[in-house]
Amino acid sequence: MDLRFTAADEQFRAEVRDWLEIRLSGPFRELRGRGGPGDEDSMWEERCVWEREMARDRWTCTSWPTEYGGRGSSLVEEVIFHEEYARANAPGRLGHIGETLLGPTLIALGTPDQKARFLPPIQATTERWCQGYSEPEAGSDLANVQCRAERDGNEWVIHGQKTWTSLAATSDWCFALCRTDREVPRHQGISYLLVPMRQPGIEIRPIRQITGTSEFAEVFFDGARTAVDHVVGPVNGGWKVAMATLAFERGASTLGQQLLFANELNLVIEAAKQSGAATDPVLRQRLVDAWIGLKVMRLNALRVLTGPPSRAALVTKLHWATWHRELGKLAMDVLGSAAEVAPAGPDYPLDPLQRLFLWARCDTIYAGSNQIQREIISERGLGLPRENR
Amino acid sequence: MRFALDDEQAALRDSARAFVAGYAGEARRVTEGGKPTAELWGAMAALGWPAIGIPEEYGGIGLGAVERAVILEELGRVLLPCPFFASNALAATFLLRGGSEAQKLAWLPRLASGEVVGTVGWNVATSGAGSASTTAAASAAGLTRFSGVPHGGSATLLLLVTADGAWLCEGGARQSVHNTLDRTRELASVEVDLQSCEPLPGGTAAWALALAEARIALAAESVGVSERSLDLAVEYAKVRRQFGRPIGSFQAIKHKCADLAVLVESARSTAWWAAWTVEGSPAELESAALVASAVCSEAAFRCAADALQIFGGIGFTWEHDIHLYLKRARANGALLGPPHAARAALAAELGI
């Protein structure tokens, strides 16, 4: 058992840190700290340019095999890259959906033509992807997707609606779960389609969130079209592909996310010291509890990443989402009466702790709600029976 | 980096689990007033367990805090009444940190072989624990009274610590076993004339470090208590039927179990990390001990308490074992300091 990184790891870390230090300077300096959750619309053009810099030096898609333009990075190297990226406060990524979700899916399950067509532009950051899963009637119950695709010659024609699609307005392509057979049981009539976003049959409407901002959108397909071979896996075999997409996330980004959480926790602690809340015994206990929770998060992640398969992998999302939501509440509580007063300015301005509080309310809902996570943990982790559904 | 038990540690865990399975009824027997199985300690000694963490030059088998944690987790799973925690995690570690060379050479080999059972007393009774009149009487006789001493009734080597220093005492103490809520761990009152004891030169500074090691060891035991409580509840929820189906298929029960699974995994990660810091990152030892103490004792109590809830009415019976877990978990949350005190100490360390 050894919780230290090796000398080779630390050398890689130094290489990454140096690259970021040198590159995230000059015009890119102002990108530091921008584009994260709740700030995803900001400085989009500049962040596109930044991502091309990363791509040019092959710091995108690092975990992909080299034959597809990646570095074939080990899990530990990926973890180190994410940590250093977060440590440098480097800007929120735009290409992560293609890089971490669609790319690995194509690598595992795509045809050679699909790989050749779609992987290089993801790596080069010249094409961006959004994920078309959720619908108004298909949230936790994803298999209930109604958006349908019908064959018309050598194209699919798509009618329906997706919702909670992040980065839809700036995406070139969408991977969408569509119903292609309404006669068979629900899970068996779904196909995983690749759909170009910039076409007349697609309309994007932003969703305004409780933060006042619109990171998510509804996407309306009204006679949208895509080529017949833009299906990943077999026709009507899309459910398995969708589940595979979820499984490809190796958890490497969790430690980077934890560094961002550490920055937020430090803001909360500083606010508590300034307001005097840090001297209140009850708030002190909650502050330390938050620190402990983050430590536990890191330890669990290291065990999942470097140890044999265990139940610990199943608790990750439930744990971090709950932690983050509680941090948001704690942030407001340490501010006391000042928590209510927002910065001056038009629209609905928020200071960072207010944004944290409001944004974190969705952490326990998206990417598998806390309730769904508990179903997964109890069924897959503990063997408890499925409910009659 | 590899945050997992290595092959030898995993093998130790497996063999320890098989060994304690042969004494699965011990906790229940002792709770009912039965005498502890006489040959149990000798059998553990034959396996070398009392010698864990004691260097070979003092008659030990080497190894360290992670191996000790592996053993304690297995002991915690069955609440095995035995002097291992007191003699190895408390006495041996304190003697290693605070004893003179002569004291170490005189006693560590005998602790390692199991010939001598040792313990540490640190709770100087002023009032409350036991009767005030007993404490006053002791004091009038020039004796210092320690209460809540683990295995203090049967230990022959007593290491004692007060605010003023530390002592080593063999024999000559009045030792009297308490009645306790948790009958699976013997706690005793020890009255001793400190003037007649040998000073332990490492004093309170050595105790601070030994206490950290003991907290980490107890945290590992609490992981065993946590996981076994959850396992028992899940097994029951799969077979107990009400309203025409297993109660484990109802979301209220499923989700409660899921939340406990989060606590068990968090407790395991924390206990292993803390054990690793003893040799792997000693600068972090004391804060790791505080973290592990808070996380693992709270996990154990929640798991045992929620397990009792899931058992329903039978969980409230004396005959069912789950109350034994509840009581051990509760005791573990107090023995080496409660979670809120650990958090307060951490807050100070973190500069909050």
XYZ file of C-alpha atoms in Angstrom:
741
model
C 0.000 0.000 0.000
C 1.515 3.319 -1.026
C -0.329 6.605 -1.350
C 2.550 8.466 -2.878
C 3.028 9.188 -6.536
C 6.188 7.734 -8.083
C 9.173 9.768 -9.221
C 8.091 9.202 -12.829
C 4.629 10.505 -11.967
C 6.094 13.611 -10.382
C 8.227 14.209 -13.434
C 5.143 14.039 -15.634
C 3.405 16.398 -13.239
C 6.245 18.881 -13.552
C 6.027 18.682 -17.340
C 2.295 19.434 -17.276
C 2.689 22.193 -14.744
C 5.437 23.859 -16.770
C 3.412 23.674 -19.977
C 0.407 25.267 -18.280
C 2.531 27.919 -16.603
C 4.079 28.931 -19.907
C 0.958 28.713 -22.059
C -1.688 30.066 -19.724
C -0.017 33.452 -19.837
C -0.186 36.586 -21.952
C -3.626 36.796 -23.593
C -4.670 33.506 -22.021
C -4.007 34.727 -18.499
C -7.505 36.180 -18.183
C -9.005 32.806 -18.934
C -7.874 31.496 -15.561
C -10.882 30.673 -13.395
C -13.393 31.165 -16.188
C -15.841 28.841 -17.858
C -16.578 26.605 -14.905
C -19.988 25.409 -13.681
C -22.386 28.349 -13.661
C -20.012 30.352 -15.890
C -20.061 28.145 -18.945
C -21.103 30.858 -21.419
C -18.256 33.191 -20.711
C -15.333 34.007 -22.987
C -16.305 31.336 -25.461
C -14.231 32.587 -28.397
C -11.125 32.943 -26.286
C -11.595 29.469 -24.819
C -11.903 28.016 -28.342
C -8.521 29.488 -29.168
C -7.111 28.094 -25.927
C -8.387 24.616 -26.765
C -6.655 24.764 -30.148
C -3.416 25.537 -28.265
C -3.962 22.463 -26.129
C -4.753 20.347 -29.192
C -1.658 21.492 -31.031
C 0.562 20.336 -28.193
C -1.479 17.150 -27.853
C -2.993 17.886 -24.473
C -6.500 17.027 -25.611
C -7.780 13.442 -25.626
C -4.669 12.316 -23.761
C -6.206 9.016 -22.673
C -7.066 7.984 -26.219
C -4.803 5.421 -27.891
C -2.055 7.018 -29.962
C -3.518 5.623 -33.183
C -6.501 7.934 -32.637
C -4.439 10.995 -31.793
C -4.131 10.523 -28.049
C -1.121 9.862 -25.854
C -2.332 6.543 -24.472
C -1.959 8.079 -21.021
C -2.240 5.849 -18.017
C -4.988 6.516 -15.533
C -2.528 8.066 -13.093
C -1.169 10.391 -15.786
C -4.688 11.451 -16.663
C -5.385 12.115 -13.014
C -2.215 14.196 -12.734
C -3.123 16.199 -15.813
C -6.580 16.970 -14.438
C -5.119 17.935 -11.068
C -2.601 20.333 -12.555
C -5.182 21.763 -14.936
C -7.417 22.537 -11.980
C -4.515 23.768 -9.863
C -3.640 26.279 -12.569
C -7.279 27.379 -12.615
C -7.237 26.701 -16.327
C -10.496 27.503 -18.116
C -13.480 25.207 -18.230
C -13.319 22.861 -21.221
C -15.582 23.079 -24.229
C -14.687 19.812 -25.879
C -15.139 17.477 -22.946
C -18.318 15.846 -24.196
C -16.622 14.701 -27.371
C -13.377 13.921 -25.609
C -14.671 11.937 -22.643
C -18.038 10.581 -23.795
C -18.501 10.252 -27.539
C -14.841 9.678 -28.441
C -14.289 6.651 -26.197
C -17.666 5.274 -27.339
C -16.590 5.444 -30.977
C -13.198 3.994 -30.168
C -14.857 0.981 -28.577
C -18.000 0.567 -30.661
C -17.750 2.768 -33.760
C -17.090 1.646 -37.347
C -13.720 2.460 -38.935
C -15.445 5.111 -41.055
C -17.025 6.729 -38.011
C -13.691 6.772 -36.196
C -11.918 8.281 -39.187
C -14.602 10.911 -39.678
C -15.249 12.008 -36.122
C -12.242 11.340 -33.908
C -9.671 13.674 -35.492
C -11.860 16.801 -35.279
C -12.577 16.048 -31.624
C -8.871 15.833 -30.892
C -8.200 18.977 -32.926
C -11.116 20.731 -31.165
C -12.552 21.800 -34.487
C -15.822 19.982 -33.884
C -17.779 20.031 -30.663
C -20.450 17.689 -29.392
C -23.483 17.796 -27.161
C -25.351 14.896 -25.603
C -28.996 14.326 -26.563
C -30.312 12.044 -23.848
C -32.881 13.613 -21.538
C -36.367 14.527 -22.673
C -39.315 16.037 -20.837
C -40.685 12.499 -20.332
C -37.320 10.798 -20.008
C -35.217 12.045 -17.101
C -34.348 9.362 -14.588
C -36.326 6.993 -16.786
C -34.060 7.434 -19.778
C -35.427 4.389 -21.597
C -38.659 6.315 -22.022
C -37.181 8.422 -24.845
C -39.850 9.401 -27.380
C -37.779 11.350 -29.914
C -38.168 9.233 -33.032
C -36.037 8.585 -36.094
C -37.476 7.092 -39.302
C -35.665 5.912 -42.395
C -36.110 7.988 -45.517
C -33.900 6.632 -48.273
C -30.317 7.002 -47.132
C -31.155 9.304 -44.270
C -32.777 9.275 -40.883
C -35.487 11.857 -40.275
C -35.855 12.910 -36.672
C -38.799 14.400 -34.812
C -38.896 15.136 -31.124
C -37.332 17.075 -28.319
C -34.316 16.785 -26.118
C -33.836 18.784 -22.959
C -31.098 19.709 -20.475
C -28.610 19.662 -23.317
C -25.522 21.598 -22.307
C -23.522 23.547 -24.892
C -26.179 22.848 -27.552
C -25.918 26.281 -29.108
C -22.199 25.985 -29.703
C -22.096 22.336 -30.736
C -21.550 21.020 -34.249
C -22.880 17.526 -33.592
C -25.139 15.749 -31.182
C -25.251 12.098 -30.201
C -28.922 11.443 -29.611
C -30.891 8.487 -28.334
C -33.861 8.072 -30.648
C -36.676 5.621 -30.819
C -36.403 3.672 -34.034
C -38.918 0.925 -33.262
C -42.116 1.512 -31.331
C -43.351 -2.091 -31.567
C -40.756 -3.686 -29.279
C -40.143 -3.322 -25.520
C -38.810 0.116 -24.650
C -35.109 -0.681 -24.164
C -34.964 -2.580 -27.455
C -36.192 0.089 -29.862
C -33.573 2.775 -29.246
C -30.758 3.808 -31.577
C -27.685 5.950 -30.906
C -27.661 8.526 -33.705
C -25.029 11.096 -34.635
C -26.796 14.253 -35.823
C -25.340 17.474 -37.233
C -26.647 20.406 -35.207
C -26.428 23.183 -37.747
C -29.378 22.445 -39.976
C -32.821 23.959 -40.524
C -34.663 21.124 -38.787
C -33.063 21.886 -35.415
C -34.087 24.662 -33.087
C -32.335 25.411 -29.839
C -34.014 27.216 -26.967
C -32.021 28.098 -23.855
C -33.372 27.053 -20.478
C -33.041 29.728 -17.839
C -31.870 28.201 -14.559
C -32.294 29.395 -10.993
C -28.874 31.009 -11.363
C -30.381 33.321 -13.968
C -27.984 31.886 -16.561
C -28.648 29.408 -19.357
C -26.052 26.683 -19.554
C -28.672 24.166 -20.687
C -31.068 24.162 -23.609
C -33.994 22.402 -25.172
C -33.327 21.036 -28.634
C -36.288 20.599 -31.005
C -35.895 18.195 -33.922
C -38.454 18.936 -36.633
C -37.515 16.940 -39.678
C -33.818 17.061 -38.843
C -31.733 14.659 -40.922
C -28.600 12.600 -40.656
C -26.932 10.017 -42.878
C -28.089 6.439 -42.449
C -24.703 5.181 -41.307
C -24.485 7.757 -38.537
C -25.650 5.128 -36.056
C -23.279 3.784 -33.449
C -23.807 0.102 -32.830
C -26.713 -1.738 -34.420
C -30.005 -0.072 -35.219
C -32.262 -0.648 -32.197
C -29.150 -1.567 -30.197
C -28.566 1.943 -28.858
C -29.402 1.317 -25.225
C -26.295 -0.797 -24.698
C -24.181 1.841 -26.442
C -25.653 4.531 -24.191
C -24.827 2.476 -21.104
C -21.320 1.929 -22.457
C -20.850 5.680 -22.809
C -21.595 6.042 -19.122
C -19.124 3.312 -18.226
C -16.238 4.810 -20.190
C -15.823 7.651 -17.757
C -12.797 6.344 -15.870
C -13.068 8.784 -13.016
C -9.770 10.447 -13.846
C -11.309 13.891 -13.707
C -12.560 13.425 -10.153
C -9.297 14.539 -8.560
C -9.221 17.655 -10.683
C -12.789 18.382 -9.688
C -11.730 17.986 -6.065
C -9.095 20.681 -6.486
C -11.793 23.057 -7.664
C -13.835 22.024 -4.656
C -10.842 22.753 -2.439
C -10.660 26.261 -3.899
C -14.349 26.744 -3.121
C -13.932 25.383 0.393
C -11.105 27.837 0.980
C -13.390 30.677 -0.122
C -15.995 29.493 2.361
C -13.450 29.264 5.176
C -12.113 32.717 4.367
C -15.643 34.114 4.337
C -16.260 32.469 7.707
C -13.158 34.064 9.182
C -14.087 37.469 7.827
C -17.659 37.337 9.047
C -16.708 35.908 12.448
C -18.706 32.764 11.724
C -15.522 30.741 12.177
C -15.644 31.363 15.906
C -19.137 29.904 16.216
C -18.696 26.353 17.559
C -21.466 24.873 15.429
C -20.242 26.468 12.217
C -16.681 25.409 13.055
C -17.849 21.809 13.234
C -19.563 22.144 9.854
C -16.492 23.741 8.302
C -14.235 20.947 9.502
C -16.802 18.427 8.382
C -16.605 19.925 4.909
C -12.811 19.647 4.995
C -13.057 16.033 6.167
C -15.618 15.238 3.461
C -13.246 16.488 0.782
C -10.410 14.426 2.234
C -12.630 11.341 2.188
C -13.604 12.148 -1.398
C -9.956 12.160 -2.424
C -9.174 8.945 -0.568
C -12.154 7.134 -2.074
C -11.146 8.330 -5.545
C -7.562 7.144 -5.086
C -8.804 3.760 -3.910
C -11.115 3.449 -6.907
C -8.431 4.555 -9.335
C -5.521 2.477 -8.043
C -7.086 -0.455 -6.218
C -9.006 -3.534 -7.339
C -12.700 -3.117 -8.260
C -14.815 -2.421 -5.204
C -18.105 -0.953 -4.095
C -16.332 2.365 -3.579
C -16.757 3.162 -7.291
C -20.523 3.217 -6.907
C -20.606 5.859 -4.183
C -18.632 8.566 -5.971
C -21.443 10.629 -7.469
C -23.759 10.442 -4.473
C -20.930 11.462 -2.182
C -19.545 14.422 -4.122
C -22.902 15.814 -5.174
C -24.256 15.756 -1.629
C -21.022 17.246 -0.303
C -21.100 20.069 -2.810
C -24.734 20.886 -2.192
C -24.077 21.086 1.536
C -21.049 23.284 0.949
C -23.299 25.710 -0.889
C -25.640 25.896 2.087
C -22.722 26.267 4.493
C -21.378 29.097 2.343
C -24.622 31.014 2.764
C -24.758 30.259 6.479
C -21.269 31.604 7.164
C -22.094 34.829 5.322
C -25.027 35.471 7.621
C -27.141 38.450 6.624
C -24.688 39.369 3.895
C -25.649 36.199 2.016
C -28.834 37.786 0.738
C -27.281 40.858 -0.864
C -26.066 40.353 -4.424
C -23.446 42.404 -6.288
C -24.570 45.564 -8.057
C -25.408 45.370 -11.738
C -28.060 44.377 -14.276
C -29.609 40.982 -14.889
C -29.157 38.692 -11.917
C -25.595 39.124 -10.664
C -24.254 36.678 -8.103
C -21.079 36.548 -6.128
C -19.128 33.265 -6.252
C -20.593 31.823 -3.042
C -24.134 32.704 -4.057
C -23.510 31.083 -7.431
C -22.114 28.004 -5.660
C -25.198 27.758 -3.448
C -27.655 28.007 -6.328
C -25.716 25.954 -8.849
C -25.074 23.096 -6.424
C -28.825 22.458 -6.174
C -28.568 20.639 -9.516
C -25.527 18.526 -8.614
C -27.766 16.034 -6.832
C -30.104 15.873 -9.849
C -28.085 15.643 -13.061
C -25.916 12.699 -14.192
C -28.024 10.369 -12.110
C -29.993 11.889 -9.253
C -29.207 10.987 -5.638
C -32.280 8.773 -5.671
C -31.086 6.889 -8.743
C -27.586 6.614 -7.254
C -29.075 4.976 -4.172
C -30.952 2.545 -6.401
C -27.710 1.681 -8.174
C -25.713 1.308 -4.958
C -28.337 -0.821 -3.269
C -28.922 -3.059 -6.288
C -25.444 -3.415 -7.770
C -23.437 -2.854 -4.616
C -25.557 -4.658 -2.052
C -27.649 -7.055 -4.123
C -30.942 -5.729 -2.828
C -33.921 -6.529 -5.010
C -35.266 -4.284 -7.711
C -38.598 -2.751 -6.950
C -41.556 -3.875 -9.044
C -41.645 -1.349 -11.810
C 0.553 4.669 -6.317
C -1.525 1.773 -5.074
C -4.178 2.384 -2.481
C -5.079 -1.189 -1.729
C -4.007 -3.972 0.579
C -0.955 -5.719 -0.842
C -1.047 -9.478 -1.356
C 0.342 -10.328 2.090
C -2.077 -7.970 3.822
C -5.002 -9.431 1.886
C -3.872 -12.919 2.858
C -3.612 -11.816 6.484
C -7.155 -10.495 6.307
C -8.437 -13.758 4.849
C -6.676 -15.911 7.427
C -7.764 -13.627 10.258
C -11.352 -13.855 9.070
C -11.152 -17.635 9.023
C -9.588 -17.701 12.486
C -12.181 -15.454 14.159
C -14.989 -17.409 12.500
C -14.076 -20.187 14.944
C -14.964 -17.835 17.803
C -18.099 -16.323 16.300
C -20.156 -17.027 19.415
C -17.666 -15.483 21.827
C -19.194 -12.001 21.947
C -22.629 -13.428 22.722
C -21.276 -15.825 25.367
C -19.380 -13.130 27.187
C -22.390 -10.818 27.014
C -24.465 -13.523 28.708
C -21.951 -13.650 31.540
C -19.813 -16.480 30.238
C -16.077 -16.549 30.770
C -13.866 -15.669 27.802
C -12.419 -18.746 26.085
C -9.128 -19.356 27.860
C -7.147 -20.602 24.889
C -8.140 -17.730 22.554
C -5.287 -15.398 23.492
C -2.779 -18.229 23.278
C -4.090 -19.115 19.845
C -3.672 -15.480 18.720
C -0.194 -15.422 20.192
C 0.664 -18.543 18.224
C -0.326 -16.644 15.065
C 1.991 -13.803 16.080
C -0.735 -11.187 16.356
C 0.394 -9.636 19.667
C 3.817 -9.171 18.041
C 2.536 -7.031 15.150
C 4.120 -3.599 14.993
C 6.829 -4.570 17.485
C 10.270 -4.566 15.845
C 12.142 -7.847 15.708
C 14.910 -6.536 17.979
C 12.289 -6.391 20.733
C 10.937 -9.847 20.040
C 8.217 -8.735 17.643
C 7.515 -9.737 14.053
C 7.783 -6.261 12.600
C 4.981 -5.350 10.149
C 3.044 -2.257 11.198
C -0.075 -0.206 11.525
C -1.736 -1.458 8.334
C -1.424 -5.083 9.440
C -2.707 -4.110 12.886
C -5.656 -2.401 11.173
C -6.365 -5.505 9.095
C -6.544 -7.642 12.259
C -8.676 -5.132 14.130
C -11.195 -4.854 11.337
C -11.702 -8.621 11.507
C -11.986 -8.514 15.293
C -14.506 -5.684 14.971
C -16.650 -7.686 12.570
C -17.374 -10.255 15.275
C -16.828 -7.981 18.294
C -14.312 -10.532 19.528
C -13.638 -10.046 23.245
C -9.869 -10.259 23.620
C -6.978 -8.101 24.865
C -5.507 -7.428 21.396
C -6.482 -3.762 21.220
C -5.363 -3.006 24.758
C -2.155 -4.990 24.677
C -0.985 -4.288 21.122
C -2.574 -1.050 19.956
C -2.355 0.699 23.335
C 0.388 -0.777 25.523
C 2.924 -1.909 22.934
C 2.710 1.304 20.896
C 2.982 3.500 23.998
C 5.938 1.534 25.312
C 7.677 1.782 21.928
C 7.150 5.525 21.789
C 7.714 6.375 25.433
C 9.664 3.676 27.223
C 13.338 3.673 28.134
C 15.524 1.145 26.316
C 15.599 -0.986 29.460
C 11.821 -0.915 29.789
C 11.380 -1.823 26.130
C 13.803 -4.720 26.403
C 12.164 -5.931 29.585
C 8.566 -5.805 28.422
C 8.139 -5.755 24.656
C 9.215 -9.348 24.119
C 6.725 -10.490 26.764
C 3.962 -8.428 25.184
C 4.922 -9.785 21.769
C 4.699 -13.375 22.919
C 1.372 -12.762 24.617
C 2.824 -13.908 27.941
C 1.933 -10.505 29.373
C -1.221 -8.537 28.663
C -0.681 -4.791 28.893
C -2.905 -1.755 28.733
C -2.911 1.996 29.170
C -4.906 4.050 31.673
C -5.379 7.688 30.807
C -8.762 8.627 32.206
C -7.948 10.051 35.597
C -11.213 9.885 37.491
C -12.112 13.072 39.245
C -15.805 12.505 39.577
C -18.679 10.920 37.776
C -17.132 7.735 36.434
C -17.854 5.239 39.159
C -18.895 6.820 42.398
C -17.428 10.049 43.683
C -16.893 8.426 47.053
C -14.746 5.695 45.510
C -12.567 8.283 43.832
C -12.312 10.336 46.995
C -11.412 7.264 49.003
C -8.679 6.356 46.537
C -7.276 9.818 46.655
C -7.294 9.837 50.429
C -5.192 6.662 50.327
C -2.609 8.305 48.046
C -3.812 6.380 45.028
C -4.638 7.739 41.601
C -7.768 6.202 40.133
C -8.080 5.584 36.408
C -11.430 4.524 35.058
C -12.498 2.976 31.798
C -9.185 1.192 31.298
C -9.478 -1.365 28.462
C -8.735 -4.842 29.800
C -7.680 -3.122 32.981
C -9.014 -6.004 35.063
C -6.810 -8.673 33.571
C -3.760 -6.736 32.397
C -0.550 -7.220 34.344
C 1.444 -4.424 32.689
C -0.140 -1.039 33.300
C 1.064 2.068 31.521
C -0.507 5.132 33.037
C -0.598 8.736 31.890
C -1.828 11.914 33.568
C -1.383 15.569 32.769
C 1.903 15.429 34.674
C 3.595 12.490 33.023
C 3.592 8.766 32.363
C 4.371 5.676 34.414
C 4.906 1.957 34.090
C 3.410 -0.224 36.753
C 3.499 -3.973 37.188
C 1.307 -5.379 39.890
C 0.351 -3.644 43.092
C -2.687 -1.922 41.654
C -6.293 -2.380 42.677
C -8.023 -3.520 39.512
C -11.759 -3.867 39.354
C -13.849 -4.547 36.271
C -16.709 -2.112 35.571
C -20.190 -3.101 34.599
C -20.518 -1.650 31.114
C -23.157 -1.182 28.435
C -20.895 -2.985 25.979
C -20.010 -6.262 27.641
C -17.802 -7.349 24.745
C -14.933 -5.091 25.805
C -13.704 -5.255 29.380
C -13.187 -1.874 30.989
C -11.872 -1.556 34.504
C -11.005 0.817 37.243
C -7.346 0.850 38.220
C -6.146 2.444 41.443
C -2.415 2.803 41.795
C 0.191 4.649 43.818
C 2.072 6.411 41.034
C 4.986 7.079 43.385
C 5.714 3.389 43.417
C 5.778 3.139 39.617
C 8.648 3.605 37.168
C 8.432 6.823 35.179
C 7.988 6.329 31.447
C 10.494 8.853 30.103
C 8.606 9.712 26.905
C 5.829 11.163 29.034
C 2.821 12.951 27.652
C 4.544 13.759 24.358
C 4.941 10.050 23.649
C 1.334 9.475 24.694
C 0.108 12.019 22.131
C 1.680 9.949 19.363
C 0.635 6.608 20.845
C -2.887 7.978 21.229
C -2.873 8.833 17.532
C -1.858 5.258 16.697
C -4.517 3.914 19.040
C -7.193 6.105 17.443
C -6.185 4.781 14.054
C -6.341 1.198 15.317
C -9.756 1.751 16.887
C -10.948 3.342 13.641
C -10.087 0.107 11.831
C -12.082 -1.857 14.385
C -15.002 0.511 13.769
C -14.811 -0.226 10.038
C -15.398 -3.888 10.856
C -18.328 -2.987 13.102
C -19.761 -0.767 10.359
C -19.503 -3.246 7.540
C -20.781 -6.214 9.505
C -23.765 -4.205 10.739
C -24.615 -3.280 7.159
C -24.101 -6.872 5.966
C -26.462 -8.187 8.641
C -29.121 -5.631 7.780
C -28.876 -6.324 4.049
C -29.081 -10.104 4.565
C -32.191 -9.601 6.644
C -33.777 -7.162 4.225
C -33.452 -9.731 1.453
C -35.382 -12.418 3.311
C -37.790 -10.617 5.613
C -41.109 -10.338 3.769
C -43.903 -7.935 4.489
C -46.665 -6.705 2.190
C -45.919 -9.598 -0.113
C -42.280 -8.854 -0.830
C -38.810 -8.580 0.710
C -38.560 -5.405 2.731
C -35.256 -4.748 0.946
C -37.249 -3.999 -2.203
C -38.843 -0.957 -0.599
C -36.962 2.233 -1.373
C -36.952 3.448 2.196
C -34.932 0.392 3.227
C -32.831 0.233 0.028
C -31.864 3.849 0.212
C -31.039 3.650 3.886
C -28.688 0.763 3.089
C -27.162 2.720 0.205
C -26.362 5.611 2.523
C -24.709 3.179 4.926
C -22.641 1.753 2.068
C -21.296 5.251 1.433
C -20.307 5.491 5.098
C -18.621 2.071 5.079
C -16.534 2.858 1.988
C -15.601 6.273 3.354
C -14.654 4.728 6.683
C -12.514 2.074 5.003
C -10.650 4.602 2.851
C -10.035 6.801 5.879
C -8.912 3.999 8.204
C -6.491 2.533 5.652
C -5.015 5.913 4.803
C -4.576 6.787 8.463
C -2.906 3.429 9.148
C -0.602 4.021 6.197
C 0.477 7.422 7.545
C 1.980 5.825 10.678
C 4.957 4.578 8.683
C 4.283 6.167 5.297
C 3.721 9.820 6.204
C 4.341 10.401 9.906
C 3.975 14.194 9.625
C 0.282 13.564 8.937
C -0.160 11.001 11.728
C -1.934 13.111 14.342
C -4.343 14.834 11.980
C -5.022 11.541 10.174
C -5.881 10.012 13.553
C -8.394 12.777 14.247
C -10.000 12.377 10.822
C -10.179 8.586 11.101
C -11.519 8.765 14.628
C -14.370 11.091 13.654
C -15.277 9.404 10.369
C -15.079 5.788 11.498
C -16.785 6.050 14.867
C -19.671 7.982 13.360
C -19.938 5.486 10.505
C -20.044 2.605 12.980
C -22.776 4.147 15.066
C -24.929 5.064 12.064
C -24.508 1.609 10.546
C -25.333 -0.239 13.759
C -28.204 2.075 14.629
C -29.765 1.955 11.167
C -29.241 -1.786 11.050
C -31.187 -2.099 14.286
C -33.937 -0.007 12.708
C -34.033 -2.268 9.652
C -34.346 -5.323 11.896
C -37.474 -3.802 13.359
C -38.847 -5.349 16.521
C -36.413 -8.226 16.697
C -33.561 -5.716 16.552
C -34.743 -4.475 19.900
C -34.445 -7.886 21.574
C -31.596 -8.929 23.840
C -31.363 -12.220 21.976
C -30.555 -10.634 18.640
C -26.906 -9.641 18.135
C -27.424 -6.220 16.606
C -27.525 -4.425 19.950
C -24.016 -5.724 20.604
C -22.885 -3.798 17.521
C -24.817 -0.721 18.575
C -23.174 -0.767 21.985
C -19.645 -1.364 20.683
C -20.100 1.416 18.125
C -21.336 3.795 20.783
C -18.424 2.920 23.056
C -15.926 3.387 20.214
C -17.317 6.871 19.730
C -16.232 7.802 23.231
C -13.266 5.643 24.189
C -10.513 7.794 22.660
C -12.421 11.026 22.423
C -15.697 11.889 20.701
C -16.024 13.021 17.068
C -16.895 16.594 17.929
C -13.700 16.973 19.963
C -11.713 15.472 17.100
C -13.287 17.984 14.725
C -12.614 20.863 17.107
C -8.961 19.808 17.351
C -8.759 19.593 13.561
C -10.288 23.043 13.201
C -7.516 24.427 15.360
C -4.871 22.573 13.343
C -6.309 23.803 10.067
C -6.243 27.362 11.324
C -9.973 27.855 10.906
